[in-house]
Each structure stands twice: as C-alpha cells, then as structure tokens.
CSV table of C-alpha atoms in Angstrom, one decimal:
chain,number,residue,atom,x,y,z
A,153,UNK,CA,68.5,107.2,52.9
A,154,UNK,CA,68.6,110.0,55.5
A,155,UNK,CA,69.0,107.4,58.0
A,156,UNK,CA,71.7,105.7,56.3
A,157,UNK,CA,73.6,109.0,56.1
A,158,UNK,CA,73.2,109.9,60.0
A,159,UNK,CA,74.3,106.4,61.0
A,160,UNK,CA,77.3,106.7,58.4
A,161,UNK,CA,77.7,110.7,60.9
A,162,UNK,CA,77.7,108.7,64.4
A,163,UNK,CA,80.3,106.1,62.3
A,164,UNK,CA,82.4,108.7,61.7
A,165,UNK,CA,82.5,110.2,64.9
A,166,UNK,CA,82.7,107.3,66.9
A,167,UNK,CA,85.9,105.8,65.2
A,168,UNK,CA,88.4,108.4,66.1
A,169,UNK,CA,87.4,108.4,69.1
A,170,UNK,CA,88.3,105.1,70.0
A,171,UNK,CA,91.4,105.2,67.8
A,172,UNK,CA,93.1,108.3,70.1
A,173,UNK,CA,92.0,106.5,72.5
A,174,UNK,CA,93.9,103.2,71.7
A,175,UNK,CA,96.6,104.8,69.4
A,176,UNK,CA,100.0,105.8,70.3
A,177,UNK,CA,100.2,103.7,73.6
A,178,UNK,CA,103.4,101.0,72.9
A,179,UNK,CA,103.1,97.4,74.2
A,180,UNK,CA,106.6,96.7,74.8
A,181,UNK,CA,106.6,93.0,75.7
A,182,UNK,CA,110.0,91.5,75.0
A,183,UNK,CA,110.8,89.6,78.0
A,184,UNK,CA,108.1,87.2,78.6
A,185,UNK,CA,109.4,84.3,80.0
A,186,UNK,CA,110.9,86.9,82.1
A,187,UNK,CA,107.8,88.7,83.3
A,188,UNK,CA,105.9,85.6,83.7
A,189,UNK,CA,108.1,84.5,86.5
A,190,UNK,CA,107.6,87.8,88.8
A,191,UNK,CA,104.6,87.6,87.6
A,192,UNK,CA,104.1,91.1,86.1
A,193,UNK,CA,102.7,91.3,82.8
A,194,UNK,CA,103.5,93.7,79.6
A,195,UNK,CA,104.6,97.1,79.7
A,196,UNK,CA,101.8,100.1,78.1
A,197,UNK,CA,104.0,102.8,77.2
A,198,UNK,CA,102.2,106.3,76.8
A,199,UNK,CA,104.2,107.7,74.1
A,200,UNK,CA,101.8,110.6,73.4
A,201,UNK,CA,102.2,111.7,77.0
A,202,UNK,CA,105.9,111.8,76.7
A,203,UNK,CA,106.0,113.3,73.5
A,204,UNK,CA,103.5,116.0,75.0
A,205,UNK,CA,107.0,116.9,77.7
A,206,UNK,CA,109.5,115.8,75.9
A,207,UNK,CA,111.0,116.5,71.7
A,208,UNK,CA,112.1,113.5,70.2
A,209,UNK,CA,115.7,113.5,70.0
A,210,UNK,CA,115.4,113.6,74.2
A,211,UNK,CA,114.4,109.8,73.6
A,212,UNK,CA,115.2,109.1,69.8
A,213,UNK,CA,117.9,107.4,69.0
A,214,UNK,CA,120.0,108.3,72.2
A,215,UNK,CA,118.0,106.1,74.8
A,216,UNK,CA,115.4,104.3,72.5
A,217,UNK,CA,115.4,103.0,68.8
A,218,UNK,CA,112.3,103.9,67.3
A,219,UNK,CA,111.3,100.8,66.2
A,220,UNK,CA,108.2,98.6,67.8
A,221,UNK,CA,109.8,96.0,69.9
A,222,UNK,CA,113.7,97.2,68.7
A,223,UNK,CA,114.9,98.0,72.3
A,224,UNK,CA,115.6,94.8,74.9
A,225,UNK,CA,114.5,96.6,77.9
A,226,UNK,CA,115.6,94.3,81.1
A,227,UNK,CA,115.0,95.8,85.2
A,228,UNK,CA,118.5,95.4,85.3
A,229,UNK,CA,119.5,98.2,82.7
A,230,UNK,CA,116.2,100.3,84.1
A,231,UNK,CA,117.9,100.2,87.1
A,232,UNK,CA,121.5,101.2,85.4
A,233,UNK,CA,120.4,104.3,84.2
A,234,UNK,CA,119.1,103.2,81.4
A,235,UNK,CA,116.0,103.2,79.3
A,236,UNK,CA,113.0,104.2,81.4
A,237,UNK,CA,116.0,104.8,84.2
A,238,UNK,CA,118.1,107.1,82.7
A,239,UNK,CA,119.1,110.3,84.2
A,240,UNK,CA,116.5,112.7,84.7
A,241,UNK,CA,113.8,109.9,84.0
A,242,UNK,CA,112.6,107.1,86.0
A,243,UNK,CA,115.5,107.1,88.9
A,244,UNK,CA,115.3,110.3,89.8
A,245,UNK,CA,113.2,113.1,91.8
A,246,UNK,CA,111.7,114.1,88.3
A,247,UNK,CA,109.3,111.0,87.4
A,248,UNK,CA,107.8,108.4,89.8
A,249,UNK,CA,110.3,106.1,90.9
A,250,UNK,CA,111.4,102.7,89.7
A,251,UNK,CA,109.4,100.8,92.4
A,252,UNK,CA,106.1,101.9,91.5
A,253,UNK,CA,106.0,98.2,89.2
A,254,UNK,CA,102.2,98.5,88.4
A,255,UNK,CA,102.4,102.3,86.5
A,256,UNK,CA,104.4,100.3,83.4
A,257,UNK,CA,103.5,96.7,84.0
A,258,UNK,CA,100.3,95.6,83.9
A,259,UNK,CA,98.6,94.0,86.2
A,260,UNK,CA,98.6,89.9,86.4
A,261,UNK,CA,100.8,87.7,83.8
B,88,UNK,CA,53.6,110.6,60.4
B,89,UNK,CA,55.6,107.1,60.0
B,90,UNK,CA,58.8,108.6,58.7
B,91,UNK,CA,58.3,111.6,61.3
B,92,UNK,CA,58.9,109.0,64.4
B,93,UNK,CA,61.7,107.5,62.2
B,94,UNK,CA,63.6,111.0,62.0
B,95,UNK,CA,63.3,111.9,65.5
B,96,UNK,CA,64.4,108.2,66.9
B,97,UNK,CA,67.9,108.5,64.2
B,98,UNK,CA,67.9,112.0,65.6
B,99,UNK,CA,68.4,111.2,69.4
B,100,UNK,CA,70.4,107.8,68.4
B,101,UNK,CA,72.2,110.6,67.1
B,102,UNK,CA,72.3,112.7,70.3
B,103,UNK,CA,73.0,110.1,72.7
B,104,UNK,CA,76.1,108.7,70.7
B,105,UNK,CA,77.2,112.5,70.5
B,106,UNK,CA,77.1,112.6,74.2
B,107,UNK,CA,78.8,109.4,74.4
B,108,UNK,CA,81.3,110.7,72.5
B,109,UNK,CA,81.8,114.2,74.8
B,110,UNK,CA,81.6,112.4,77.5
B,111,UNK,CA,84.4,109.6,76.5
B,112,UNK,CA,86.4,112.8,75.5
B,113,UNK,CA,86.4,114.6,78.4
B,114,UNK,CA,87.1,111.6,80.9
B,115,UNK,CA,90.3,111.9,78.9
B,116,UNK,CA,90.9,115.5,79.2
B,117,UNK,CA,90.3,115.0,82.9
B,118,UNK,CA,92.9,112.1,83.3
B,119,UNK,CA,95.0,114.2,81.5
B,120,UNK,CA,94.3,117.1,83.9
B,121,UNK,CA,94.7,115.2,87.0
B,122,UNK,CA,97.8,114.3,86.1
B,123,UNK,CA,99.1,117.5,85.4
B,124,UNK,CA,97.8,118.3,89.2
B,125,UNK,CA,99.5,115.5,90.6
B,126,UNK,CA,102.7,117.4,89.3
B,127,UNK,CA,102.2,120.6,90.4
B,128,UNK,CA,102.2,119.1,93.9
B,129,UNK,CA,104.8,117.2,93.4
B,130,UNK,CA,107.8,117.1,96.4
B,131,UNK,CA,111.4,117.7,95.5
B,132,UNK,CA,113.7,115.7,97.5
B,133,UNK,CA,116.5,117.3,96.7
B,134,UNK,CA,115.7,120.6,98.0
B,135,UNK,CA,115.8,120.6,102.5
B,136,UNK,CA,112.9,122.6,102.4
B,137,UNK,CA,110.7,119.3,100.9
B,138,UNK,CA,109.5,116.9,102.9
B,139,UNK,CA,111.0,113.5,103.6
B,140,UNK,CA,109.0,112.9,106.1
B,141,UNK,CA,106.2,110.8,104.9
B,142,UNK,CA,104.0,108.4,107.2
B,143,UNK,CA,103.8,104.6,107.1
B,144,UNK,CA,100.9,105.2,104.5
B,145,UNK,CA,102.9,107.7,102.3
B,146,UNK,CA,101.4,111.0,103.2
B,147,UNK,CA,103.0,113.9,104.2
B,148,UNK,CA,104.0,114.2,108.2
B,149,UNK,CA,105.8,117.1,108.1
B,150,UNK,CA,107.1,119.7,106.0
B,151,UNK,CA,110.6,119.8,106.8
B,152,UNK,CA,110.7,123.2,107.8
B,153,UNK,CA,111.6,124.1,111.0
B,154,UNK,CA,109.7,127.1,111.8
B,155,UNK,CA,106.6,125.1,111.0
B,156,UNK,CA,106.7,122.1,113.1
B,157,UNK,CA,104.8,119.1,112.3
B,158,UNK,CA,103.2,118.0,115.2
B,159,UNK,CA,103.9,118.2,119.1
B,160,UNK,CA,106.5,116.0,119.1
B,161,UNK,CA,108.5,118.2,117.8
B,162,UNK,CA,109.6,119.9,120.3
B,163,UNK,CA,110.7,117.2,122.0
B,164,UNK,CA,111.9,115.8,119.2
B,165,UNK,CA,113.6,119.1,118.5
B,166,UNK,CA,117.5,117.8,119.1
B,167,UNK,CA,116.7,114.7,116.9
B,168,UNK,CA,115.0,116.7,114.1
B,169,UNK,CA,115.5,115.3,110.7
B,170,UNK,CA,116.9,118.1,109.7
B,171,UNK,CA,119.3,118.6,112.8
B,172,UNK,CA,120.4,115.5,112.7
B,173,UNK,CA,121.5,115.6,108.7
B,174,UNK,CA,122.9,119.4,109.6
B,175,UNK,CA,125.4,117.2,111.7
B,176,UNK,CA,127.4,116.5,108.8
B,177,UNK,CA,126.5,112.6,109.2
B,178,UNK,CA,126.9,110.5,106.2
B,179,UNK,CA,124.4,110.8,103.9
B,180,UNK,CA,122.7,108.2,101.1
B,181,UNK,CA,122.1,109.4,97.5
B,182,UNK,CA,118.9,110.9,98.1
B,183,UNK,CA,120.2,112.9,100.6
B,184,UNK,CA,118.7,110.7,103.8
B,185,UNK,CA,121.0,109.4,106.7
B,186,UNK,CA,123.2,106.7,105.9
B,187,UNK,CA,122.3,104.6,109.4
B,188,UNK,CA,124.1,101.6,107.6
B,189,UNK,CA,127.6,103.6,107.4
B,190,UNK,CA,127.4,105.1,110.7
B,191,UNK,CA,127.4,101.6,111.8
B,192,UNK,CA,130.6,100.6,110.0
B,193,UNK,CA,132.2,103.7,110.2
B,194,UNK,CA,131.9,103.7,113.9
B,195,UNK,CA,130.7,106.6,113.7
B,196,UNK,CA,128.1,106.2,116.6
B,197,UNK,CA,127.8,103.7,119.5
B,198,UNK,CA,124.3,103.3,120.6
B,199,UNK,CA,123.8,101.8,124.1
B,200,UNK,CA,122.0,98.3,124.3
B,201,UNK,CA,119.7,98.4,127.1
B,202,UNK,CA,118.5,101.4,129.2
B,203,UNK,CA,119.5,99.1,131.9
B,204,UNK,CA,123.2,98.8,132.9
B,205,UNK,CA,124.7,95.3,132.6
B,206,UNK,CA,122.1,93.4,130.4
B,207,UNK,CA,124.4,91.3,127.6
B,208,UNK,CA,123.9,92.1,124.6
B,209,UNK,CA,124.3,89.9,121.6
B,210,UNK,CA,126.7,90.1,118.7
B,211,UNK,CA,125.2,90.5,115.7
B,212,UNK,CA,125.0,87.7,113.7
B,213,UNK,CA,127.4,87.0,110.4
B,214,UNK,CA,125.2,85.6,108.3
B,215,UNK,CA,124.5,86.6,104.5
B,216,UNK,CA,121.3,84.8,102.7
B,217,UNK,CA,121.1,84.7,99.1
B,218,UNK,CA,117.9,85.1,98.3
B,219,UNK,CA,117.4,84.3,94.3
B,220,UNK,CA,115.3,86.7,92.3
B,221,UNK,CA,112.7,85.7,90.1
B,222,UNK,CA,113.4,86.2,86.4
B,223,UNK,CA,116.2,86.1,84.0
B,224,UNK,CA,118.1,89.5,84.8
B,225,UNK,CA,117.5,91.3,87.7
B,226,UNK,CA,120.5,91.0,89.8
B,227,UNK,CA,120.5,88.4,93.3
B,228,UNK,CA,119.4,90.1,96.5
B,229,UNK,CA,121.9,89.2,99.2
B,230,UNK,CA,120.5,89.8,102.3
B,231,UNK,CA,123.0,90.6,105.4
B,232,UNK,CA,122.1,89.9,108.8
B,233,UNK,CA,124.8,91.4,110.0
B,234,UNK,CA,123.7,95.3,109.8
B,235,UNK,CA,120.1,94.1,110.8
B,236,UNK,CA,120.9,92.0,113.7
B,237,UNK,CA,123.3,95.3,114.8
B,238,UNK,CA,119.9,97.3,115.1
B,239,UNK,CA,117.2,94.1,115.8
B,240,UNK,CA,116.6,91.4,117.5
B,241,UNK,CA,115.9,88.0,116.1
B,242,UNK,CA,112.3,87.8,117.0
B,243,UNK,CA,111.6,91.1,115.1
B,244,UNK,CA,111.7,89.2,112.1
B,245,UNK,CA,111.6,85.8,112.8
B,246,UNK,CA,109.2,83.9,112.8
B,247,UNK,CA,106.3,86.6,112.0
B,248,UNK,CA,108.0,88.3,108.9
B,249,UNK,CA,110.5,85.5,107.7
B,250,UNK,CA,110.2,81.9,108.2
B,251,UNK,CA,114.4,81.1,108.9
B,252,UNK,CA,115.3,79.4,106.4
B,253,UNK,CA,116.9,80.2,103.2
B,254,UNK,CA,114.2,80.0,100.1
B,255,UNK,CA,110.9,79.6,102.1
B,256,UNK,CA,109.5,82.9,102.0
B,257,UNK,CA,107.9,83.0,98.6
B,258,UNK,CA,108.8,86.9,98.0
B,259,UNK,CA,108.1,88.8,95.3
B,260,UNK,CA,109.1,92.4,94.8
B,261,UNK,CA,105.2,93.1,94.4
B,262,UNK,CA,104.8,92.1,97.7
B,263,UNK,CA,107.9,94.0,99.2
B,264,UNK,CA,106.2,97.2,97.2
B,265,UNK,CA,103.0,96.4,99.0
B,266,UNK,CA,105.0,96.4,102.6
B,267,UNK,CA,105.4,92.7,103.0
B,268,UNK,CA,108.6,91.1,103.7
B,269,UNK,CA,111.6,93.4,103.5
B,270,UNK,CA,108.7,96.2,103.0
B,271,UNK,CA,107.7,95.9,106.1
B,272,UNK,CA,110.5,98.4,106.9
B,273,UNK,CA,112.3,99.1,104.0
B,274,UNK,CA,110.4,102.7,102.5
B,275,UNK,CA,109.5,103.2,106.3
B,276,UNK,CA,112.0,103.1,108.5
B,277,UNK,CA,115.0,101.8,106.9
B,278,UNK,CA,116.4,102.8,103.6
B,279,UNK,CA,114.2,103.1,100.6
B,280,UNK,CA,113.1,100.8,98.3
B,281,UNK,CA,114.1,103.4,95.0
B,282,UNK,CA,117.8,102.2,96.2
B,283,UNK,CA,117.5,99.6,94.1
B,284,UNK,CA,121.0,98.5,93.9
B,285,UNK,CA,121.8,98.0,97.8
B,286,UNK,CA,119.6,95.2,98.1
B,287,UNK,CA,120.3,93.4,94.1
B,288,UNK,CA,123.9,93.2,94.3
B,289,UNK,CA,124.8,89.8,93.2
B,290,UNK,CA,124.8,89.2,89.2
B,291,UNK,CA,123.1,86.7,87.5
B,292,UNK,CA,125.7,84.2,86.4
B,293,UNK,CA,123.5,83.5,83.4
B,294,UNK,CA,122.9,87.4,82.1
B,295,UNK,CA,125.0,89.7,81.2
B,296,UNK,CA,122.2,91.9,80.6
C-alpha cells in the first residue's frame, strides 16, 4: 500500500518535469518539400523563452497568428523583414543573425 | 524485518528519482542562465566603440578602440585602422562596414596592380553565373565575376574553391555557413554573410513568396 503511494509521489513528480520540459517549444514545419531540398529539417521554436522577453502583442497578431502551423514562414520573407526577420528580431544587432541556420532548423532532413 | 528492507529500498527509489528530478531541473536553470550570459556579453555593432574585428574563427581581435590597440600591428597598421579608414567618410554597408564593392564602381579608389611597374594587368572578367538555390523560395544567387576578378585572380578560386563551370559545385548555404565555397571569404574578408540580399537577388519565377 505504502509502496503503491510513494511510486504514485515519484509519478507525480516525474511527469511535470518532462512536460516543461517538452511543452511550449512550437514545431513549425510547413515547408517540407522545401526543407528537404537544403536539407535542413523543422524549425523548434522556443516560445516560452520569447514570451519570458517579449509581451504578446510584440508577436501576436502583428508578426505571427497564434495558431499551430497558421503562419507560412518561407527564408525569403525571414529575410524581408519578416517573421523571425522583422525589425528588431532576427536581422538585426539585437538577436543572432539570420545565418546561424542550425539555432531554428534542426539538424539533418 | 521483511517489510523494513521493503520501506527503505521505495525510500531511496524515492531519493534517487528526486535527485533525478533536481538535477534535470537545474541543467535547465543552467541553460537558461548561460544564455542570459551569452547576452550580457554580447557586441553591439552599431556602436564604433564595438568590435568588428573578429578573427577567421569568430573571436574577438580587437576592440575597436583606439587607445587600446589590439596587437602590434597596429601601429603599423595605424593609417589603415578600421576605424581610420571608415572616419574617411568612405561608403559604408548597412552594418556600418566599408563598402569595398562601391568604392570599386564609384571610382572612388584606384589601387595599383603590381608593386612592380609595367606588369599587365588583366581586365576583370564580365561574367555573371546563376547559380540556382535549393528550395522553393529563397531567391537565385547571381554570382558576378566582375567585382571579384577586380580584386582576384583566377586561380584564387579556381580550381581549389570552384570547379569552372556553371552547376558543378554542389553548394549549400550550410556549407557556405561552415566557410566552404563563397564562405571561404565571405564573413572573413569580404562582406558578410547576414547581407543576405546582395548575394539572392534573382526571384524565383515560380514563388511569389
């Protein structure tokens, strides 16, 4: 019985855990055919680190829809100021720059 | 006695997942920390007292500031400073480096060939390569020989960097992060590789996007 109750203890601790762990990072994988031939594969968007910086209207709706998968991110409109490039963001002084591929896309296909 | 050893092995199954836990935990907290570090030291371009003087591996070479010079070089190097140079009132890119590309069209400066006097020089060369990029958006690079062959000669590139001839280089942009291909120089030497749009400047036919 006691047994049963510790294990249920370490259960409870153990989950949440792994779920902030795992939670509130965004695949954003639109593009695949895309990806696949530069061979770089999804994008793992920290949104609990920018939301730690940043209040949502900074992102919400202005530069992103909030809404899994809602936003057709290309390189081409990254690199015209928009989305991850918009002023301030990922084409400028303030974050790392555009050409750092493997801080968004994961490594591989 | 039977139920004892029971209690105490739950009880450090217990501890050891606790420290599992803690430990998990603060490898997160310390990410997170690092990070914050990493911004704290981070360089401002923008402002002449930062560095832009980074060697081929990305550290810092200097500070940009003049009273502190970087290495002994510098004195030397002292007319040609960086800084002195920009102070000129040359042309400057968006991030505030030397445009080397408009001096050369703007006539602006008129380099000498050959520390020797009557060795010929050769025109540069007029010859743009398209050079497709992979995927369905990103713009086409168009590569001009013209404004390298100004600075370089042929064998700079060819045939130890590029194999001449349109399409048989196999580049990827990973690479060119990496210093391969147009890397080798570009982020070094020549203009940098955040510049995005000086090198993709042909649009997809097929994407508007």
């Amino acid at each position: 019985m006691i047994k049963r109750i510790l294990i249920g203890t370490c259960m409870l601790l153990i989950v949440p855990v792994i779920a902030l762990s795992a939670v509130d990072s965004i695949k954003i994988e639109s593009h695949g055919t895309s990806r696949n031939k530069a061979g770089v594969g999804p994008v793992i968007f920290p949104h609990k680190l920018h939301k730690k910086s940043f209040k949502c209207a900074a992102c919400h709706p202005k530069i992103f829809k909030a809404k899994l998968g809602g936003n057709s991110i290309t390189m081409r409109q990254n690199m015209n100021k928009k989305f991850c490039g918009s002023p301030g963001c990922h084409n400028s002084p303030k974050a790392f720059p555009l050409f750092h591929c493997n801080k968004c896309h994961m490594k591989g296909k | 006695m039977k139920s004892f050893v029971r209690y105490t092995k739950t009880t450090l199954l217990f501890l050891l997942v606790l420290t599992v836990c803690i430990a998990v935990s603060g490898a997160f907290s310390d990410v997170e920390s690092a990070q914050k570090r990493k911004k704290s030291s981070k360089i401002d371009p923008t402002n002449p007292c930062s560095v832009i003087y980074l060697d081929t591996k990305g550290n810092l070479a200097g500070v940009g500031d003049p009273n502190k010079p970087a290495s002994l070089s510098y004195k030397k190097g002292r007319g040609w400073h960086p800084q002195a140079l920009s102070a000129n009132g040359l042309p400057k890119d968006r991030y505030g480096l030397i445009d080397w590309a408009r001096l050369v069209r703007e006539n602006l400066i008129k380099p000498r060939h050959a520390l020797k006097a009557g060795v010929d020089e050769m025109p540069p060369l007029q010859m743009d390569v398209l050079i497709v990029a992979k995927g369905d958006f990103v713009d086409d690079v168009i590569y001009p020989h013209e404004m390298h062959t100004y600075w370089l000669k042929c064998e700079v590139c060819h045939p130890g960097i590029f194999i001449p001839a349109a399409g048989q280089n196999n580049m990827t942009m990973i690479g060119i992060v990496e210093g391969k291909w147009c890397g080798r120089c570009h982020n070094k030497v020549a203009f940098p590789l955040t510049d995005c749009s000086r090198c993709h400047v042909s649009p997809k036919k097929t994407s508007k996007k």
